[in-house]
């Protein structure tokens, strides 16, 4: 695992540090699940062969240094009994503040349209692994308000934007923790122009999605509430930074010229310092 240090200078009396990690994608299954799931596990393990050791590294580092982990989704790759158990063991041994990723609710990875109905099949079971509400919650650490919102289907919901607005009215600076990074032209160009992929970002402008396949367009187009959320986030002075994942790579950019967005890949732990 690679370690990257980042710094937020936001005028705190006492400095502190958290760890940011994302997208470990553990791929366990055993005979409590179906044959299809065991095959999925084998196939997905070839894509994420270091997931188990990455999680162990993160656990040891967090425990040794007594750091809270801010985790931005896809800890588990798909729903399985053994993934649930492994995630539970991990969460019992560390202090973790979690926002959900799309894979937390995935049954067979890409077999069905991922929407609220699909998510609700496993939401209550997945939620039991974690101490905070993985779809919408906040936690104050060292005088900074970390707000976790599940935007992993490329959408904000009304309750989530209402919650975020209320949180930003409090006296604490806010760090927004989401799975899917927010659109910036720089990130879009990097993903679409250089790699020929869809951008896999929240709130990509309609006119920039013309080259997407119908499936990816349908998956990633924003709705009115998400557009409102995006406008609010990029203009809110009390949001001092965004922590995100989903792209499986490390990236540091700016939203609206003054808000850093840190994206953390599968093989990286960020030490994020605040002072
Ligand atoms: Fe992921």
Tab-separated table of C-alpha atoms and ligand atoms in Angstrom:
chain	number	residue	atom	x	y	z
A	1	UNK	CA	0.000	0.000	0.000
A	2	UNK	CA	1.155	3.452	-0.882
A	3	UNK	CA	0.887	6.253	1.687
A	4	UNK	CA	0.172	9.825	0.574
A	5	UNK	CA	0.058	12.826	2.913
A	6	UNK	CA	-2.369	15.719	2.389
A	7	UNK	CA	-2.894	18.905	4.384
A	8	UNK	CA	-5.915	21.094	5.046
A	9	UNK	CA	-5.037	24.428	6.637
A	10	UNK	CA	-8.369	25.588	7.978
A	11	UNK	CA	-7.457	27.422	11.171
A	12	UNK	CA	-7.978	24.745	13.829
A	13	UNK	CA	-6.635	25.224	17.366
A	14	UNK	CA	-5.438	21.613	17.604
A	15	UNK	CA	-4.085	19.734	14.583
A	16	UNK	CA	-5.168	16.146	13.921
A	17	UNK	CA	-4.960	13.470	11.265
A	18	UNK	CA	-7.375	10.928	9.804
A	19	UNK	CA	-6.777	8.155	7.301
A	20	UNK	CA	-8.691	8.116	4.037
A	21	UNK	CA	-9.177	4.831	2.213
A	22	UNK	CA	-11.571	3.542	-0.434
A	23	UNK	CA	-12.406	0.674	-2.778
A	24	UNK	CA	-10.655	-2.275	-1.161
A	25	UNK	CA	-13.209	-4.638	-2.780
A	26	UNK	CA	-12.892	-7.773	-0.655
A	27	UNK	CA	-14.114	-10.792	-2.641
A	28	UNK	CA	-14.794	-13.597	-0.152
A	29	UNK	CA	-17.498	-16.248	-0.454
A	30	UNK	CA	-17.940	-19.744	0.959
A	31	UNK	CA	-20.406	-22.586	0.754
A	32	UNK	CA	-23.088	-20.626	2.612
A	33	UNK	CA	-23.559	-18.809	-0.697
A	34	UNK	CA	-24.508	-20.140	-4.136
A	35	UNK	CA	-22.228	-21.822	-6.653
A	36	UNK	CA	-22.668	-18.744	-8.836
A	37	UNK	CA	-21.362	-16.603	-5.996
A	38	UNK	CA	-18.322	-18.843	-5.499
A	39	UNK	CA	-17.488	-18.480	-9.173
A	40	UNK	CA	-17.965	-14.722	-8.929
A	41	UNK	CA	-15.619	-14.674	-5.948
A	42	UNK	CA	-12.883	-16.477	-7.885
A	43	UNK	CA	-13.226	-14.197	-10.882
A	44	UNK	CA	-13.317	-10.991	-8.879
A	45	UNK	CA	-10.374	-12.083	-6.737
A	46	UNK	CA	-8.256	-12.059	-9.871
A	47	UNK	CA	-9.134	-8.354	-10.305
A	48	UNK	CA	-8.497	-7.473	-6.644
A	49	UNK	CA	-5.813	-9.982	-5.560
A	50	UNK	CA	-4.388	-7.749	-2.798
A	51	UNK	CA	-7.708	-6.762	-1.210
A	52	UNK	CA	-7.238	-8.852	1.935
A	53	UNK	CA	-3.699	-7.677	2.604
A	54	UNK	CA	-4.702	-4.075	1.847
A	55	UNK	CA	-7.429	-4.272	4.475
A	56	UNK	CA	-5.013	-5.824	6.963
A	57	UNK	CA	-2.480	-3.066	6.284
A	58	UNK	CA	-5.132	-0.423	6.836
A	59	UNK	CA	-6.243	-2.071	10.086
A	60	UNK	CA	-2.734	-2.311	11.474
A	61	UNK	CA	-1.883	1.262	10.521
A	62	UNK	CA	-5.104	2.687	11.972
A	63	UNK	CA	-4.698	0.730	15.228
A	64	UNK	CA	-0.999	1.504	15.660
A	65	UNK	CA	-1.407	5.211	14.973
A	66	UNK	CA	-4.845	5.440	16.634
A	67	UNK	CA	-6.383	7.125	13.613
A	68	UNK	CA	-9.993	7.242	12.522
A	69	UNK	CA	-10.535	5.837	9.031
A	70	UNK	CA	-12.729	7.833	6.674
A	71	UNK	CA	-13.826	5.216	4.162
A	72	UNK	CA	-15.602	6.207	0.946
A	73	UNK	CA	-17.192	2.985	-0.206
A	74	UNK	CA	-16.666	-0.369	-1.947
A	75	UNK	CA	-15.058	-2.006	1.050
A	76	UNK	CA	-16.845	-5.175	-0.043
A	77	UNK	CA	-17.072	-6.110	-3.726
A	78	UNK	CA	-20.399	-7.952	-3.536
A	79	UNK	CA	-22.939	-9.177	-1.057
A	80	UNK	CA	-21.885	-12.484	0.560
A	81	UNK	CA	-21.931	-13.981	4.044
A	82	UNK	CA	-18.168	-14.165	4.234
A	83	UNK	CA	-17.692	-10.601	2.958
A	84	UNK	CA	-20.108	-9.419	5.636
A	85	UNK	CA	-18.175	-11.298	8.325
A	86	UNK	CA	-14.788	-10.034	7.158
A	87	UNK	CA	-16.087	-6.454	6.985
A	88	UNK	CA	-17.599	-6.820	10.461
A	89	UNK	CA	-14.314	-8.088	11.890
A	90	UNK	CA	-12.515	-5.139	10.335
A	91	UNK	CA	-15.037	-2.583	11.580
A	92	UNK	CA	-14.909	-3.987	15.119
A	93	UNK	CA	-11.145	-3.554	15.248
A	94	UNK	CA	-10.898	0.023	13.947
A	95	UNK	CA	-12.663	3.374	14.254
A	96	UNK	CA	-14.300	3.861	10.870
A	97	UNK	CA	-16.662	6.480	9.436
A	98	UNK	CA	-18.214	5.121	6.259
A	99	UNK	CA	-20.069	6.281	3.190
A	100	UNK	CA	-21.455	3.510	0.989
A	101	UNK	CA	-20.236	2.609	-2.483
A	102	UNK	CA	-22.231	0.913	-5.207
A	103	UNK	CA	-20.532	-2.445	-4.577
A	104	UNK	CA	-21.736	-2.580	-0.971
A	105	UNK	CA	-25.160	-3.510	-2.371
A	106	UNK	CA	-24.065	-5.482	-5.424
A	107	UNK	CA	-25.248	-9.089	-5.681
A	108	UNK	CA	-23.461	-10.343	-8.789
A	109	UNK	CA	-21.659	-7.179	-10.054
A	110	UNK	CA	-23.440	-5.612	-12.977
A	111	UNK	CA	-26.232	-8.181	-13.329
A	112	UNK	CA	-29.066	-5.680	-12.793
A	113	UNK	CA	-29.897	-1.992	-12.911
A	114	UNK	CA	-28.644	-0.412	-9.715
A	115	UNK	CA	-31.321	1.796	-8.228
A	116	UNK	CA	-33.022	2.359	-4.866
A	117	UNK	CA	-35.099	-0.804	-5.215
A	118	UNK	CA	-31.990	-2.880	-5.913
A	119	UNK	CA	-30.076	-1.268	-3.056
A	120	UNK	CA	-32.911	-1.906	-0.611
A	121	UNK	CA	-32.613	-5.674	-1.061
A	122	UNK	CA	-29.386	-5.659	0.985
A	123	UNK	CA	-29.280	-2.220	2.636
A	124	UNK	CA	-30.415	-3.239	6.131
A	125	UNK	CA	-27.937	-6.143	6.283
A	126	UNK	CA	-25.031	-4.077	4.974
A	127	UNK	CA	-25.901	-1.216	7.311
A	128	UNK	CA	-25.539	-3.529	10.339
A	129	UNK	CA	-21.801	-3.798	9.642
A	130	UNK	CA	-21.201	-0.107	10.286
A	131	UNK	CA	-21.754	2.229	13.226
A	132	UNK	CA	-22.844	5.282	11.250
A	133	UNK	CA	-25.655	5.593	8.711
A	134	UNK	CA	-23.763	4.759	5.509
A	135	UNK	CA	-26.227	6.648	3.289
A	136	UNK	CA	-26.349	9.939	5.165
A	137	UNK	CA	-24.643	10.926	8.404
A	138	UNK	CA	-22.140	13.241	10.027
A	139	UNK	CA	-19.449	13.025	12.650
A	140	UNK	CA	-17.356	15.743	14.230
A	141	UNK	CA	-13.694	14.815	14.615
A	142	UNK	CA	-11.206	17.338	15.992
A	143	UNK	CA	-13.521	20.275	15.255
A	144	UNK	CA	-14.177	19.228	11.633
A	145	UNK	CA	-17.594	17.978	10.549
A	146	UNK	CA	-17.231	14.945	8.268
A	147	UNK	CA	-20.450	14.420	6.298
A	148	UNK	CA	-20.920	11.044	4.584
A	149	UNK	CA	-23.435	10.911	1.750
A	150	UNK	CA	-24.044	7.853	-0.430
A	151	UNK	CA	-24.042	9.204	-4.014
A	152	UNK	CA	-22.858	5.890	-5.425
A	153	UNK	CA	-25.650	5.648	-8.024
A	154	UNK	CA	-24.534	9.098	-9.289
A	155	UNK	CA	-27.451	10.737	-7.481
A	156	UNK	CA	-28.213	12.783	-4.415
A	157	UNK	CA	-31.631	12.379	-2.836
A	158	UNK	CA	-33.748	15.173	-1.358
A	159	UNK	CA	-33.139	14.044	2.248
A	160	UNK	CA	-29.397	13.958	1.615
A	161	UNK	CA	-29.114	17.486	0.240
A	162	UNK	CA	-31.401	18.791	3.018
A	163	UNK	CA	-29.144	17.056	5.543
A	164	UNK	CA	-25.969	18.451	3.989
A	165	UNK	CA	-27.394	21.984	3.969
A	166	UNK	CA	-28.223	21.735	7.680
A	167	UNK	CA	-24.772	20.388	8.475
A	168	UNK	CA	-23.070	23.276	6.653
A	169	UNK	CA	-25.004	25.766	8.780
A	170	UNK	CA	-23.249	24.496	11.903
A	171	UNK	CA	-20.161	26.251	13.201
A	172	UNK	CA	-17.756	23.539	11.977
A	173	UNK	CA	-15.915	23.354	8.664
A	174	UNK	CA	-17.277	20.469	6.574
A	175	UNK	CA	-15.460	17.710	4.708
A	176	UNK	CA	-17.824	15.900	2.347
A	177	UNK	CA	-17.209	12.141	2.043
A	178	UNK	CA	-18.740	10.534	-1.058
A	179	UNK	CA	-18.057	7.497	-3.194
A	180	UNK	CA	-18.432	9.088	-6.640
A	181	UNK	CA	-16.209	12.143	-7.253
A	182	UNK	CA	-17.842	15.346	-8.397
A	183	UNK	CA	-17.424	16.478	-12.005
A	184	UNK	CA	-14.594	18.800	-12.903
A	185	UNK	CA	-13.514	19.458	-16.465
A	186	UNK	CA	-9.984	18.360	-15.598
A	187	UNK	CA	-11.125	14.980	-14.300
A	188	UNK	CA	-13.563	14.502	-17.179
A	189	UNK	CA	-10.840	15.170	-19.749
A	190	UNK	CA	-8.519	12.762	-18.009
A	191	UNK	CA	-11.069	9.937	-18.003
A	192	UNK	CA	-12.876	10.499	-21.294
A	193	UNK	CA	-10.268	11.958	-23.620
A	194	UNK	CA	-7.269	9.985	-22.482
A	195	UNK	CA	-8.896	6.661	-21.679
A	196	UNK	CA	-11.994	6.781	-23.880
A	197	UNK	CA	-14.210	5.789	-20.928
A	198	UNK	CA	-17.272	7.463	-19.526
A	199	UNK	CA	-16.102	9.776	-16.752
A	200	UNK	CA	-17.813	7.932	-13.853
A	201	UNK	CA	-18.364	11.276	-12.100
A	202	UNK	CA	-21.399	12.921	-10.498
A	203	UNK	CA	-23.043	15.780	-12.413
A	204	UNK	CA	-21.264	15.565	-15.753
A	205	UNK	CA	-22.955	18.197	-18.002
A	206	UNK	CA	-25.470	16.708	-20.432
A	207	UNK	CA	-23.612	17.955	-23.509
A	208	UNK	CA	-20.468	16.091	-22.425
A	209	UNK	CA	-22.263	12.730	-22.248
A	210	UNK	CA	-23.060	12.462	-25.952
A	211	UNK	CA	-20.379	9.830	-26.556
A	212	UNK	CA	-21.591	7.620	-23.695
A	213	UNK	CA	-23.296	4.329	-24.502
A	214	UNK	CA	-27.052	4.365	-23.703
A	215	UNK	CA	-26.333	2.157	-20.671
A	216	UNK	CA	-23.703	4.493	-19.208
A	217	UNK	CA	-25.750	7.588	-20.027
A	218	UNK	CA	-28.772	6.132	-18.249
A	219	UNK	CA	-26.579	5.108	-15.301
A	220	UNK	CA	-24.778	8.421	-14.850
A	221	UNK	CA	-27.085	11.248	-15.953
A	222	UNK	CA	-27.997	13.572	-13.131
A	223	UNK	CA	-31.502	14.492	-12.027
A	224	UNK	CA	-32.766	17.848	-10.732
A	225	UNK	CA	-31.968	17.176	-7.084
A	226	UNK	CA	-28.443	16.038	-7.932
A	227	UNK	CA	-27.896	19.174	-10.051
A	228	UNK	CA	-29.074	21.260	-7.097
A	229	UNK	CA	-26.731	19.355	-4.791
A	230	UNK	CA	-23.792	19.883	-7.136
A	231	UNK	CA	-24.465	23.652	-7.343
A	232	UNK	CA	-24.783	23.851	-3.593
A	233	UNK	CA	-21.554	21.928	-2.926
A	234	UNK	CA	-19.384	23.878	-5.366
A	235	UNK	CA	-20.643	27.209	-4.011
A	236	UNK	CA	-20.753	26.435	-0.285
A	237	UNK	CA	-17.930	28.243	1.482
A	238	UNK	CA	-18.174	26.015	4.547
A	239	UNK	CA	-17.337	22.847	2.591
A	240	UNK	CA	-13.556	22.786	2.805
A	241	UNK	CA	-12.853	19.592	0.925
A	242	UNK	CA	-14.192	16.414	-0.644
A	243	UNK	CA	-12.920	12.867	-0.083
A	244	UNK	CA	-13.964	10.346	-2.738
A	245	UNK	CA	-13.098	7.029	-4.385
A	246	UNK	CA	-14.751	5.000	-7.169
A	247	UNK	CA	-12.141	5.658	-9.890
A	248	UNK	CA	-9.559	3.242	-8.422
A	249	UNK	CA	-6.794	5.754	-8.800
A	250	UNK	CA	-5.241	8.594	-6.873
A	251	UNK	CA	-6.101	12.088	-7.960
A	252	UNK	CA	-5.995	15.540	-6.372
A	253	UNK	CA	-7.911	18.388	-7.972
A	254	UNK	CA	-9.949	21.451	-7.174
A	255	UNK	CA	-13.692	22.001	-7.344
A	256	UNK	CA	-14.587	25.556	-8.316
A	257	UNK	CA	-10.961	26.685	-7.862
A	258	UNK	CA	-10.970	26.673	-4.073
A	259	UNK	CA	-12.192	23.322	-2.737
A	260	UNK	CA	-9.778	20.379	-2.892
A	261	UNK	CA	-11.168	17.005	-3.999
A	262	UNK	CA	-8.995	14.026	-3.035
A	263	UNK	CA	-9.687	10.736	-4.769
A	264	UNK	CA	-8.050	7.668	-3.282
A	265	UNK	CA	-7.368	4.416	-5.130
A	266	UNK	CA	-7.519	0.788	-3.989
A	267	UNK	CA	-3.816	0.505	-3.130
A	268	UNK	CA	-3.416	3.817	-1.275
A	269	UNK	CA	-3.981	5.180	2.215
A	270	UNK	CA	-4.020	8.917	2.607
A	271	UNK	CA	-2.886	10.527	5.838
A	272	UNK	CA	-5.018	13.656	5.844
A	273	UNK	CA	-3.779	16.324	8.252
A	274	UNK	CA	-5.925	19.209	9.456
A	275	UNK	CA	-4.647	22.319	11.233
B	1	LIG	FE1	-14.810	0.554	-6.501
